[in-house]
JSON list of C-alpha atoms and ligand atoms in Angstrom, two decimals:
[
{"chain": "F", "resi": 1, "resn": "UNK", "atom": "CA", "xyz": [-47.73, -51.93, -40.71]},
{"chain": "F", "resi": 2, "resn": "UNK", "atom": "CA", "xyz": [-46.75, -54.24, -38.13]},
{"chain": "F", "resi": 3, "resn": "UNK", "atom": "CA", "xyz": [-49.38, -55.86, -36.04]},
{"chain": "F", "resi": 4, "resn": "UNK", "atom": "CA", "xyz": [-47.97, -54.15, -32.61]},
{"chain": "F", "resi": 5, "resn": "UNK", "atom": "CA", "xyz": [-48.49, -50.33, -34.02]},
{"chain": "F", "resi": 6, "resn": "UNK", "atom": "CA", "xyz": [-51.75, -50.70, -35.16]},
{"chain": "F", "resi": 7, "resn": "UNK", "atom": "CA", "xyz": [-52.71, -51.92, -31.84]},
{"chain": "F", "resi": 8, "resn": "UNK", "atom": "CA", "xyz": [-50.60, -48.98, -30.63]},
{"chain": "F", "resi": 9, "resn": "UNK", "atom": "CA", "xyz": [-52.38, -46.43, -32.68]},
{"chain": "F", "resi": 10, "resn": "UNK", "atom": "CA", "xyz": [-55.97, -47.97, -31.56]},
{"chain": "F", "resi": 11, "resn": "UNK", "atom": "CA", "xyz": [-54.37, -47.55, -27.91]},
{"chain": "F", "resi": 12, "resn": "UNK", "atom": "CA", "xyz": [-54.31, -43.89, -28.79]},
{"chain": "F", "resi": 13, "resn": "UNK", "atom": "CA", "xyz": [-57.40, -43.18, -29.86]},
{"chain": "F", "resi": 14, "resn": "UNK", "atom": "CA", "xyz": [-58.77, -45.10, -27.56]},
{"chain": "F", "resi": 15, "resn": "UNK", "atom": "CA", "xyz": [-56.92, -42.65, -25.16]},
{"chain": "F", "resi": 16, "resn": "UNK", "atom": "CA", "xyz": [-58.05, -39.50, -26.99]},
{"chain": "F", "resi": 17, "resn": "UNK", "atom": "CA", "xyz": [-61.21, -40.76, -26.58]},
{"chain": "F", "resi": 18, "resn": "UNK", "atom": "CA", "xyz": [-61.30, -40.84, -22.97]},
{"chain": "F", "resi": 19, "resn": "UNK", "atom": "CA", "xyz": [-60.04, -37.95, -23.06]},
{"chain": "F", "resi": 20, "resn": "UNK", "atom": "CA", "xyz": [-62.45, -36.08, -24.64]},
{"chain": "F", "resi": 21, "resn": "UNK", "atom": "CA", "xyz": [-65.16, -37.59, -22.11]},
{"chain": "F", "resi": 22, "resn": "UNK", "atom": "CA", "xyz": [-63.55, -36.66, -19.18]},
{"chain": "F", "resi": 23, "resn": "UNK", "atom": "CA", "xyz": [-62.89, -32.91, -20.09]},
{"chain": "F", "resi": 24, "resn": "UNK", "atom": "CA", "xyz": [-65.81, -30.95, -18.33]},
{"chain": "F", "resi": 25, "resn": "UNK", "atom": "CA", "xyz": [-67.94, -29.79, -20.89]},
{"chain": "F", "resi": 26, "resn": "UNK", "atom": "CA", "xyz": [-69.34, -27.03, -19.12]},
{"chain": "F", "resi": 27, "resn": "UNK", "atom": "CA", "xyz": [-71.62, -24.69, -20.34]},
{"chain": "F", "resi": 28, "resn": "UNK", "atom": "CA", "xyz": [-74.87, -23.26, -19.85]},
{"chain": "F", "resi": 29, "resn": "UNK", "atom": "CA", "xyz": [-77.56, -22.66, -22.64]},
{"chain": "F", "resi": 30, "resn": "UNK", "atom": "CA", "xyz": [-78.06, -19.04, -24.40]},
{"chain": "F", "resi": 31, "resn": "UNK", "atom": "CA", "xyz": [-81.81, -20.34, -24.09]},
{"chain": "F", "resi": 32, "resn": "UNK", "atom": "CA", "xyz": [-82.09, -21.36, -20.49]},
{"chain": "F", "resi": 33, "resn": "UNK", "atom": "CA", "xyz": [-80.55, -17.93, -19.31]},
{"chain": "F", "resi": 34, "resn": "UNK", "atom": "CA", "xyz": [-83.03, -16.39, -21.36]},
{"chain": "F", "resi": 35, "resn": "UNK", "atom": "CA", "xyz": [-85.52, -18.22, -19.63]},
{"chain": "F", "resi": 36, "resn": "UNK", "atom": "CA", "xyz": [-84.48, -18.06, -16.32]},
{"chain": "F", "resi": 37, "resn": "UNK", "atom": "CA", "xyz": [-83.83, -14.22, -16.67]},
{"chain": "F", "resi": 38, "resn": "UNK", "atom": "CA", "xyz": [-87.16, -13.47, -17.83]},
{"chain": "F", "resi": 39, "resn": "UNK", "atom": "CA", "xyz": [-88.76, -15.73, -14.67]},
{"chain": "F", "resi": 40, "resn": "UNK", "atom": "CA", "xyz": [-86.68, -14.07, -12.80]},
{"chain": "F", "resi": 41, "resn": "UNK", "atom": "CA", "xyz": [-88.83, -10.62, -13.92]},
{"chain": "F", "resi": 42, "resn": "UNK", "atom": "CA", "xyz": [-91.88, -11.75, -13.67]},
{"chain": "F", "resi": 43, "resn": "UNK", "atom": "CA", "xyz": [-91.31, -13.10, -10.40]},
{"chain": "F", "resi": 44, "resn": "UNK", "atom": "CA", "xyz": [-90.06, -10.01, -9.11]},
{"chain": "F", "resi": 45, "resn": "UNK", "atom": "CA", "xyz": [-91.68, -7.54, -9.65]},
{"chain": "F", "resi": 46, "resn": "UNK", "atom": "CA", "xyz": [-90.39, -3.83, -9.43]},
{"chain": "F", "resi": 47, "resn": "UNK", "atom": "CA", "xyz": [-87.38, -2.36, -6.72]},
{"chain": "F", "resi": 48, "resn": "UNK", "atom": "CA", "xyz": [-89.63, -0.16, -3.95]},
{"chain": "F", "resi": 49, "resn": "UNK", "atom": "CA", "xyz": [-88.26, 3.15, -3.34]},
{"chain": "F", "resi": 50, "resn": "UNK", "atom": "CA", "xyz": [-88.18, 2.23, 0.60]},
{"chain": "F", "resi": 51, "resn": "UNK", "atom": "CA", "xyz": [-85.71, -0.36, -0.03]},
{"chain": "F", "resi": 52, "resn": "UNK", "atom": "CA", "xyz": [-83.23, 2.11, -1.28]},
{"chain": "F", "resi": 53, "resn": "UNK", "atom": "CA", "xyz": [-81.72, 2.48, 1.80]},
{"chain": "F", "resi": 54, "resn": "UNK", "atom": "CA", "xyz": [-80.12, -0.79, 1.45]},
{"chain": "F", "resi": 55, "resn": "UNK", "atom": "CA", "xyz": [-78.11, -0.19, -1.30]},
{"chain": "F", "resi": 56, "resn": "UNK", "atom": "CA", "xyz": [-75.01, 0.40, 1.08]},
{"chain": "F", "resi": 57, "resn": "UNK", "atom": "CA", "xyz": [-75.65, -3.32, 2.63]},
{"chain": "F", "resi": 58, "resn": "UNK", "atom": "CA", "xyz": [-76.42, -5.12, -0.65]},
{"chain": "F", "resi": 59, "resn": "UNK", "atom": "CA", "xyz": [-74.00, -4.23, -3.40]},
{"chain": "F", "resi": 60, "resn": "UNK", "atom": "CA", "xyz": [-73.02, -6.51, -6.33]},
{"chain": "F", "resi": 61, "resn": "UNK", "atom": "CA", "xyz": [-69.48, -6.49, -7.11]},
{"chain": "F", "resi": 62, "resn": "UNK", "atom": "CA", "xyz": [-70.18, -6.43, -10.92]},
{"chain": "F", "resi": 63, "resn": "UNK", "atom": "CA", "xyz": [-66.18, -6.14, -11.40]},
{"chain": "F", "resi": 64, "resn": "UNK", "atom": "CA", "xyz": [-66.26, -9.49, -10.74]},
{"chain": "F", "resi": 65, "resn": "UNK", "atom": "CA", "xyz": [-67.28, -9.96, -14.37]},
{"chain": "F", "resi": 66, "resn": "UNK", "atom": "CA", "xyz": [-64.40, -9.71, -16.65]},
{"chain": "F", "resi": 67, "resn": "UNK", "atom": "CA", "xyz": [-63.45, -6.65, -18.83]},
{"chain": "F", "resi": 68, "resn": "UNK", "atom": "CA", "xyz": [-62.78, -8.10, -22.29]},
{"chain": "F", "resi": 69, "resn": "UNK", "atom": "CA", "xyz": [-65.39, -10.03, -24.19]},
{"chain": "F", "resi": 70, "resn": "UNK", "atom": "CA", "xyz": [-62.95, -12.32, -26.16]},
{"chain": "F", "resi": 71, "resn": "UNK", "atom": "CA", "xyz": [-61.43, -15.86, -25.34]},
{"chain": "F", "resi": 72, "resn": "UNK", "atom": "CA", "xyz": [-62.40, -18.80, -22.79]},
{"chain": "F", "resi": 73, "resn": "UNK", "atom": "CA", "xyz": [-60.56, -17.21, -19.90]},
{"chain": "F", "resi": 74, "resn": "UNK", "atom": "CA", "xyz": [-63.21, -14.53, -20.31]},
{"chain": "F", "resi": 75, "resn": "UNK", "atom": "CA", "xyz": [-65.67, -16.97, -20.65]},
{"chain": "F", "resi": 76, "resn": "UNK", "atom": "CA", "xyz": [-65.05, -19.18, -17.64]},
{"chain": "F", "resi": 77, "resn": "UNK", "atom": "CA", "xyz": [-65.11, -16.23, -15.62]},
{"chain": "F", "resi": 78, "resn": "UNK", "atom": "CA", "xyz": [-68.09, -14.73, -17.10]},
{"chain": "F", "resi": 79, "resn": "UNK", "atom": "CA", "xyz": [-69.84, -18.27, -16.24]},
{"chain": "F", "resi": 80, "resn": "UNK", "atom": "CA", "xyz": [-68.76, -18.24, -13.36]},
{"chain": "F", "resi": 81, "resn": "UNK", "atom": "CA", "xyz": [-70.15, -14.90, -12.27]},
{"chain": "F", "resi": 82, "resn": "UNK", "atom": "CA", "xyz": [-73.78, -16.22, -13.42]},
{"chain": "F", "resi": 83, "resn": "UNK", "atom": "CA", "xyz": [-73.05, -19.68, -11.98]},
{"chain": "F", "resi": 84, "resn": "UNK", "atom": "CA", "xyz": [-72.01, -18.42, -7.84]},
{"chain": "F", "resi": 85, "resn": "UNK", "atom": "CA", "xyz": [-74.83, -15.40, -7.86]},
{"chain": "F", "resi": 86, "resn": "UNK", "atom": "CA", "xyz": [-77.55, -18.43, -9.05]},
{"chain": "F", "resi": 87, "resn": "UNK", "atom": "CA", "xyz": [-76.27, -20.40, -6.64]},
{"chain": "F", "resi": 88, "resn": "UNK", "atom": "CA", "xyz": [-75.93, -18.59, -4.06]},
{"chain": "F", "resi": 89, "resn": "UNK", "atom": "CA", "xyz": [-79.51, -17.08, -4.62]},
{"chain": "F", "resi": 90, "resn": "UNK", "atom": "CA", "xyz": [-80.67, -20.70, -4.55]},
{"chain": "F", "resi": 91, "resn": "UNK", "atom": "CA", "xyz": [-79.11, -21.06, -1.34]},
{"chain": "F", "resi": 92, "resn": "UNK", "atom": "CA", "xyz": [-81.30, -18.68, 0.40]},
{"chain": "F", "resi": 93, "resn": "UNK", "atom": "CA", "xyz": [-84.16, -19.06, -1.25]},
{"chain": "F", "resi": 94, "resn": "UNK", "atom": "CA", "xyz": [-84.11, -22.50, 0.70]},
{"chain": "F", "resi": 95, "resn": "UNK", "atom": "CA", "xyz": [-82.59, -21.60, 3.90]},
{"chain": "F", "resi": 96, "resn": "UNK", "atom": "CA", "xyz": [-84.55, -18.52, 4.26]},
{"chain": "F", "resi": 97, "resn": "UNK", "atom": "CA", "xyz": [-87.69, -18.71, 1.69]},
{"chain": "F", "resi": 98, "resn": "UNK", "atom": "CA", "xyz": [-89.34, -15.88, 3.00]},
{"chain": "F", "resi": 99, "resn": "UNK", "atom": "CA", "xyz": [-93.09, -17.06, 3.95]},
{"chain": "F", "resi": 100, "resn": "UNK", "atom": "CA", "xyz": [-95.72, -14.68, 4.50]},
{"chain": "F", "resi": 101, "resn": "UNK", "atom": "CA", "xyz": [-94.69, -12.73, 7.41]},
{"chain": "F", "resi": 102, "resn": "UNK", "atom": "CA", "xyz": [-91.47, -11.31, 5.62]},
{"chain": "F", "resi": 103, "resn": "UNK", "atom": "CA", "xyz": [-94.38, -9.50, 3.10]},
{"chain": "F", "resi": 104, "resn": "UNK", "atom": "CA", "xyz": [-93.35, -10.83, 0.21]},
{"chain": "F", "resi": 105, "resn": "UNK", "atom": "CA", "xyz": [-96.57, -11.96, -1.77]},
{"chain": "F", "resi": 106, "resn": "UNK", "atom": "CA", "xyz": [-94.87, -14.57, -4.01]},
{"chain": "F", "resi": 107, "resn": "UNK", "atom": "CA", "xyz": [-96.79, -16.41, -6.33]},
{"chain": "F", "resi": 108, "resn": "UNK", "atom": "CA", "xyz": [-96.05, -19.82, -6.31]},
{"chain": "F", "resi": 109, "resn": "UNK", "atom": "CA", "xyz": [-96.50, -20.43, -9.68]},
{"chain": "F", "resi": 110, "resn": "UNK", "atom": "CA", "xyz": [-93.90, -17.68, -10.84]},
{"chain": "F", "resi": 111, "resn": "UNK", "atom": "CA", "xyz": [-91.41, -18.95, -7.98]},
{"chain": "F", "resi": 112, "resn": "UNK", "atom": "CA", "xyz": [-91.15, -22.83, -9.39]},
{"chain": "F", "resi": 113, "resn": "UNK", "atom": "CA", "xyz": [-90.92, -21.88, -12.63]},
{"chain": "F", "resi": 114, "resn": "UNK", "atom": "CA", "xyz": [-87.94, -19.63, -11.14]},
{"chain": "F", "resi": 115, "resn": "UNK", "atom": "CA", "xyz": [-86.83, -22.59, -8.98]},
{"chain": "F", "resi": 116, "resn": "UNK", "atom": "CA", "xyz": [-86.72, -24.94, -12.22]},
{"chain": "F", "resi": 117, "resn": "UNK", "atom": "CA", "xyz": [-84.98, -23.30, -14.83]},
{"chain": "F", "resi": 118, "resn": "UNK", "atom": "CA", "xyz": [-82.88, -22.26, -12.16]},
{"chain": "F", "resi": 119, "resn": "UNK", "atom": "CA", "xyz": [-81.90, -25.55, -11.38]},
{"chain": "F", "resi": 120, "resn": "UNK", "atom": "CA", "xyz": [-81.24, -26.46, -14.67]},
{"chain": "F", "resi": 121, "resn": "UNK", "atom": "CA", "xyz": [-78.95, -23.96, -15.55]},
{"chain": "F", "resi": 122, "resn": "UNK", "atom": "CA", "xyz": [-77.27, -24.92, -12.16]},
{"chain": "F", "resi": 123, "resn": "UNK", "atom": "CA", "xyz": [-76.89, -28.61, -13.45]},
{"chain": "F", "resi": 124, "resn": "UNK", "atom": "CA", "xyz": [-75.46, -27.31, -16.70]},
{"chain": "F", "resi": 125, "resn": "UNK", "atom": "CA", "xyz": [-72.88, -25.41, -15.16]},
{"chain": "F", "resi": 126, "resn": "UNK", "atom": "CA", "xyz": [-71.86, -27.70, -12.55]},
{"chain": "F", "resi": 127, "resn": "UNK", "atom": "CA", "xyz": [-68.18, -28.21, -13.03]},
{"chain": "F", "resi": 128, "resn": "UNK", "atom": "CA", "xyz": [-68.04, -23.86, -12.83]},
{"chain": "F", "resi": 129, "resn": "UNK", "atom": "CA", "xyz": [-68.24, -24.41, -9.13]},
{"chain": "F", "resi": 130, "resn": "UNK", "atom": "CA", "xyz": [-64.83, -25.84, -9.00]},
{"chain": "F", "resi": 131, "resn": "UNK", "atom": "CA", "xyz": [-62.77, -23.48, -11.09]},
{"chain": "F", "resi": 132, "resn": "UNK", "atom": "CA", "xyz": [-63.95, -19.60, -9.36]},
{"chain": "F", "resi": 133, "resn": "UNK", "atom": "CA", "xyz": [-62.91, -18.23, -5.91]},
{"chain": "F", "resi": 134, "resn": "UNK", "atom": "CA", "xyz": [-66.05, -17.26, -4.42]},
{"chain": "F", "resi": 135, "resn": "UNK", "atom": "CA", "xyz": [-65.88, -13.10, -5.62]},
{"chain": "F", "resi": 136, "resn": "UNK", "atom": "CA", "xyz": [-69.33, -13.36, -3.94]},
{"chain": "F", "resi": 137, "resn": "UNK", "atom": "CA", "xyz": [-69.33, -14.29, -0.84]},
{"chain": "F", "resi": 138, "resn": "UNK", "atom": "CA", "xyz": [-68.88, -10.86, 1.24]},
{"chain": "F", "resi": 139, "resn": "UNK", "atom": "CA", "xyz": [-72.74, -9.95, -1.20]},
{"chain": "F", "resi": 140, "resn": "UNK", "atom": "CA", "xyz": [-74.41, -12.92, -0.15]},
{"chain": "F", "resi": 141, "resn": "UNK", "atom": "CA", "xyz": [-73.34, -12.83, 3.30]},
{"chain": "F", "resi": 142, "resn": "UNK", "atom": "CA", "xyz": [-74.62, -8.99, 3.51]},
{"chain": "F", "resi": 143, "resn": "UNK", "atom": "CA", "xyz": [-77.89, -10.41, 1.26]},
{"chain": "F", "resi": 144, "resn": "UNK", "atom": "CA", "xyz": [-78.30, -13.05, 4.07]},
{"chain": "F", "resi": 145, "resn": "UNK", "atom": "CA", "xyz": [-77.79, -10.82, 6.76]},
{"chain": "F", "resi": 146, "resn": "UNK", "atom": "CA", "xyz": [-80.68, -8.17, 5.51]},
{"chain": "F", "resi": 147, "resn": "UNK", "atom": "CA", "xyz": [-83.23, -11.08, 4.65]},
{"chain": "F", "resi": 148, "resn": "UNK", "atom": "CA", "xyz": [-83.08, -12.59, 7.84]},
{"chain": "F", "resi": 149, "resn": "UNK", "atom": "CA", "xyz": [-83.99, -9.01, 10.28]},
{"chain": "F", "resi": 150, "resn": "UNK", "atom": "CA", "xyz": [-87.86, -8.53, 10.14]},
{"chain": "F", "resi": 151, "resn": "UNK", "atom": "CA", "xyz": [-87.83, -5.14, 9.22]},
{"chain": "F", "resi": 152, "resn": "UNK", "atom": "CA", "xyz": [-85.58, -5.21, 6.56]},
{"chain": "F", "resi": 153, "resn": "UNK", "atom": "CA", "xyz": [-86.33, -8.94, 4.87]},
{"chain": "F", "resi": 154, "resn": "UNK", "atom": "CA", "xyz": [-88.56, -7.77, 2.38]},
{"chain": "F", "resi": 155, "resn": "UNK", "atom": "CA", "xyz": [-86.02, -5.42, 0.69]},
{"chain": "F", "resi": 156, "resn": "UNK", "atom": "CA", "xyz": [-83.25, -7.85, 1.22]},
{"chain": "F", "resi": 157, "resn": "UNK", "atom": "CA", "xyz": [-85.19, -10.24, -1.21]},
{"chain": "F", "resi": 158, "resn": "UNK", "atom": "CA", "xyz": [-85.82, -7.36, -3.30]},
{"chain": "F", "resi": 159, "resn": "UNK", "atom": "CA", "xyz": [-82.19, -6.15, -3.53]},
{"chain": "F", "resi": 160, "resn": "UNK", "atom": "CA", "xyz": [-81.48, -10.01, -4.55]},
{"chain": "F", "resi": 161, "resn": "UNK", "atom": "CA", "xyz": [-83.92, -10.39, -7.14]},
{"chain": "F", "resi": 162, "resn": "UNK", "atom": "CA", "xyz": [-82.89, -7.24, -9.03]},
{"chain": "F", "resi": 163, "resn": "UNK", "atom": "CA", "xyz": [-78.96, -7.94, -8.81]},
{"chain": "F", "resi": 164, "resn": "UNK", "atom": "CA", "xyz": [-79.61, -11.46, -10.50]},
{"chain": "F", "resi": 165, "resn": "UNK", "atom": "CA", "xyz": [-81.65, -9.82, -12.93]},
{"chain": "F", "resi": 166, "resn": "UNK", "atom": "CA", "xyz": [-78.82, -7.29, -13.57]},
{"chain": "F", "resi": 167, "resn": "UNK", "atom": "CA", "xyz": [-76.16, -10.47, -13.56]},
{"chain": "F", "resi": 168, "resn": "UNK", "atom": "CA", "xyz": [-78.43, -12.32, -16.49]},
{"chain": "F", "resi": 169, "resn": "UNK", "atom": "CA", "xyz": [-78.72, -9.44, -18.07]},
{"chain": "F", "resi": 170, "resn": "UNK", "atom": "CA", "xyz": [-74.60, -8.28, -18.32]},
{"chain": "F", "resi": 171, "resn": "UNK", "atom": "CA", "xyz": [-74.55, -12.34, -18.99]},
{"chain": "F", "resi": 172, "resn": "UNK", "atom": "CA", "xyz": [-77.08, -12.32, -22.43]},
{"chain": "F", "resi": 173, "resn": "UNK", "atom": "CA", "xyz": [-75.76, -8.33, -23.30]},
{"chain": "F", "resi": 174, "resn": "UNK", "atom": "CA", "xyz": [-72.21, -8.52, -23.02]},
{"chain": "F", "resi": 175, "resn": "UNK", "atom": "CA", "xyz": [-71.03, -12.42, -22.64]},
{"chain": "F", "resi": 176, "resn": "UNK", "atom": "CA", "xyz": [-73.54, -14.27, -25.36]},
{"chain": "F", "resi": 177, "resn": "UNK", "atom": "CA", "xyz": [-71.07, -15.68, -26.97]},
{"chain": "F", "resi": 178, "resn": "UNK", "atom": "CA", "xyz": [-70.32, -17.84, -23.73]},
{"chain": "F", "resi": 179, "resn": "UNK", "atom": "CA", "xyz": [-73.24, -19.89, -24.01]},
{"chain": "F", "resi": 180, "resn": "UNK", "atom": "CA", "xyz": [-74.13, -22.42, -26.19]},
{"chain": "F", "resi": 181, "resn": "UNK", "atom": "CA", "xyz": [-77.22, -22.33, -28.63]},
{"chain": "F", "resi": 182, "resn": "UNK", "atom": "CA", "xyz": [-79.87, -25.44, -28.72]},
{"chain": "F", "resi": 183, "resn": "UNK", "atom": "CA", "xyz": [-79.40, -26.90, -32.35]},
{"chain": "B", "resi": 1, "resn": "LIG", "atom": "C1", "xyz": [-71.52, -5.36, 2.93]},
{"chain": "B", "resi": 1, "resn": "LIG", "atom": "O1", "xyz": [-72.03, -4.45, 3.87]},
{"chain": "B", "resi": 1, "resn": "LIG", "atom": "C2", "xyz": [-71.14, -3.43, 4.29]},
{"chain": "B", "resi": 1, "resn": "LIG", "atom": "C3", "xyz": [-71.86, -2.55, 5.26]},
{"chain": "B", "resi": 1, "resn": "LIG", "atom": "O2", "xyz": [-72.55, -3.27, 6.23]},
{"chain": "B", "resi": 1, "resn": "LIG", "atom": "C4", "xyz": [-70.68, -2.62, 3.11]},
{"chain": "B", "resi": 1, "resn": "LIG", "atom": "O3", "xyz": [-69.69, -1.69, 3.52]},
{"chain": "B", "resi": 1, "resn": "LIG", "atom": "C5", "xyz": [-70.10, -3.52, 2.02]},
{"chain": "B", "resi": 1, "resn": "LIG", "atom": "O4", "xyz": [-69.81, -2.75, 0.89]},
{"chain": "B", "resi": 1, "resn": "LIG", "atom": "C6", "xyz": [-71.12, -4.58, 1.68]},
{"chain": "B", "resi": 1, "resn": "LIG", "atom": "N1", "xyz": [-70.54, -5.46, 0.67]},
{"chain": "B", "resi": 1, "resn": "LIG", "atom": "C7", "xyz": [-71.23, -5.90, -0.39]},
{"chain": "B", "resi": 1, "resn": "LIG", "atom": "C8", "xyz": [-70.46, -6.74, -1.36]},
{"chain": "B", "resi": 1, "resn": "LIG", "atom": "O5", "xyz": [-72.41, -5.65, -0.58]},
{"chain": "B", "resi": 2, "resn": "LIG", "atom": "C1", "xyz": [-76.52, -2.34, 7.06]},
{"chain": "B", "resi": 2, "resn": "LIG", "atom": "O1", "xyz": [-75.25, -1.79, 7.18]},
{"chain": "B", "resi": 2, "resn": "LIG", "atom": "C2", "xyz": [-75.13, -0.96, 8.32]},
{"chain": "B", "resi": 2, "resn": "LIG", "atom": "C3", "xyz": [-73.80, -0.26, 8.23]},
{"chain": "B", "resi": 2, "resn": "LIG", "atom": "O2", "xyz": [-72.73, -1.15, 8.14]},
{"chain": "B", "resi": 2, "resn": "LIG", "atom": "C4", "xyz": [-75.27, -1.82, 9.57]},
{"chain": "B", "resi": 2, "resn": "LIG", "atom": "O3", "xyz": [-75.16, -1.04, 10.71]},
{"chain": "B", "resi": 2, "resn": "LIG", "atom": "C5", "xyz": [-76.64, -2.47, 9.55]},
{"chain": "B", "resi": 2, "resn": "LIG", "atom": "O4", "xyz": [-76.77, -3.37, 10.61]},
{"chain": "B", "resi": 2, "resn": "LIG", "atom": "C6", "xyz": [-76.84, -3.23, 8.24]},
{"chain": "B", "resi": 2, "resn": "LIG", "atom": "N1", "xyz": [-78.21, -3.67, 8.20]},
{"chain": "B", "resi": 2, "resn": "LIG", "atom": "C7", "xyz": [-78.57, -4.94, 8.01]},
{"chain": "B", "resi": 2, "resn": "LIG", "atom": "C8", "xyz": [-80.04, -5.20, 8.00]},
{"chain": "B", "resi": 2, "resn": "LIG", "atom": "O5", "xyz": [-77.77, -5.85, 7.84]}
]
């Protein structure tokens, strides 16, 4: 082998390399959704029969999760789905954390243990944000809209907390296979 094409095949691994790196190893952990779903729970607390009435203002759109269970098309999407209704949870919890007056009694505790894991599954799936259309933003503009009249806040954050519960759960039911395990 001449000198020139070993340098040429160190050129290409070099190249596979840095290609490997820069792919967007995206995924969230099996654990950390566990986690997060079951802080989500405890944080919540049960859906009052009052708040039912809001069910035609707050609806998830829980097509937006794919059909089949097989391949990383399904995956992405899947992801996805988790990744926009976290996010856009997280978004009101800090534009419009409901204090006391909107009656929820949160416990502050059970809220940044919510707020942490939360984050970190946020951080793990941070290169989802650039590969969805946002199938969510008609909910969270109807979530946002309920939270933020007096009267009907408390069941807007209500309606919220149980739809993200529901989203975890399709996630760790029907989509496990889309996040990784800790080794
Ligand atoms: C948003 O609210 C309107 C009614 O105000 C309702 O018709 C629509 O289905 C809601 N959309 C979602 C995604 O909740
Ligand atoms: C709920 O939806 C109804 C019907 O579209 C609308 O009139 C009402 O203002 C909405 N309520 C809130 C709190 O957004």
């Amino acid at each position: 082998m001449t000198p020139s094409s070993i340098l040429f095949i160190i050129l290409q691994l070099c190249s596979l390399q840095l290609m490997a790196v820069s792919m967007p190893t995206c995924q969230m952990q099996a654990n950390v959704v566990k986690e997060t779903h079951q802080a989500l729970r405890d944080l919540g607390g049960s859906f009052p029969a009052h708040c039912l009435q809001y069910n035609v203002n707050i609806s998830f759109p829980y097509s937006a999760f794919p059909a089949t269970t097989a391949g990383h098309p399904h995956c992405r999407r899947a992801s996805a789905v988790v990744y926009e209704s976290l996010k856009g949870m997280q978004q009101i919890f800090e534009d419009e954390l409901p204090a006391e007056e909107g009656g929820v009694n949160w416990d502050n505790t059970k809220l940044s243990t919510f707020m942490i894991l939360q984050d970190r599954l946020l951080e793990q799936g941070s290169c989802l944000s650039t590969v969805s259309p946002n199938v969510l933003m008609s909910y969270f503009s109807n979530v946002t809209a309920v939270v933020q009249q007096e009267n009907s806040a408390v069941c807007g954050w209500k309606a919220l907390m149980r739809d993200v519960l529901e989203v975890l759960e399709i996630a760790q039911l029907k989509h496990e296979t889309c996040f990784t395990r800790r080794r």
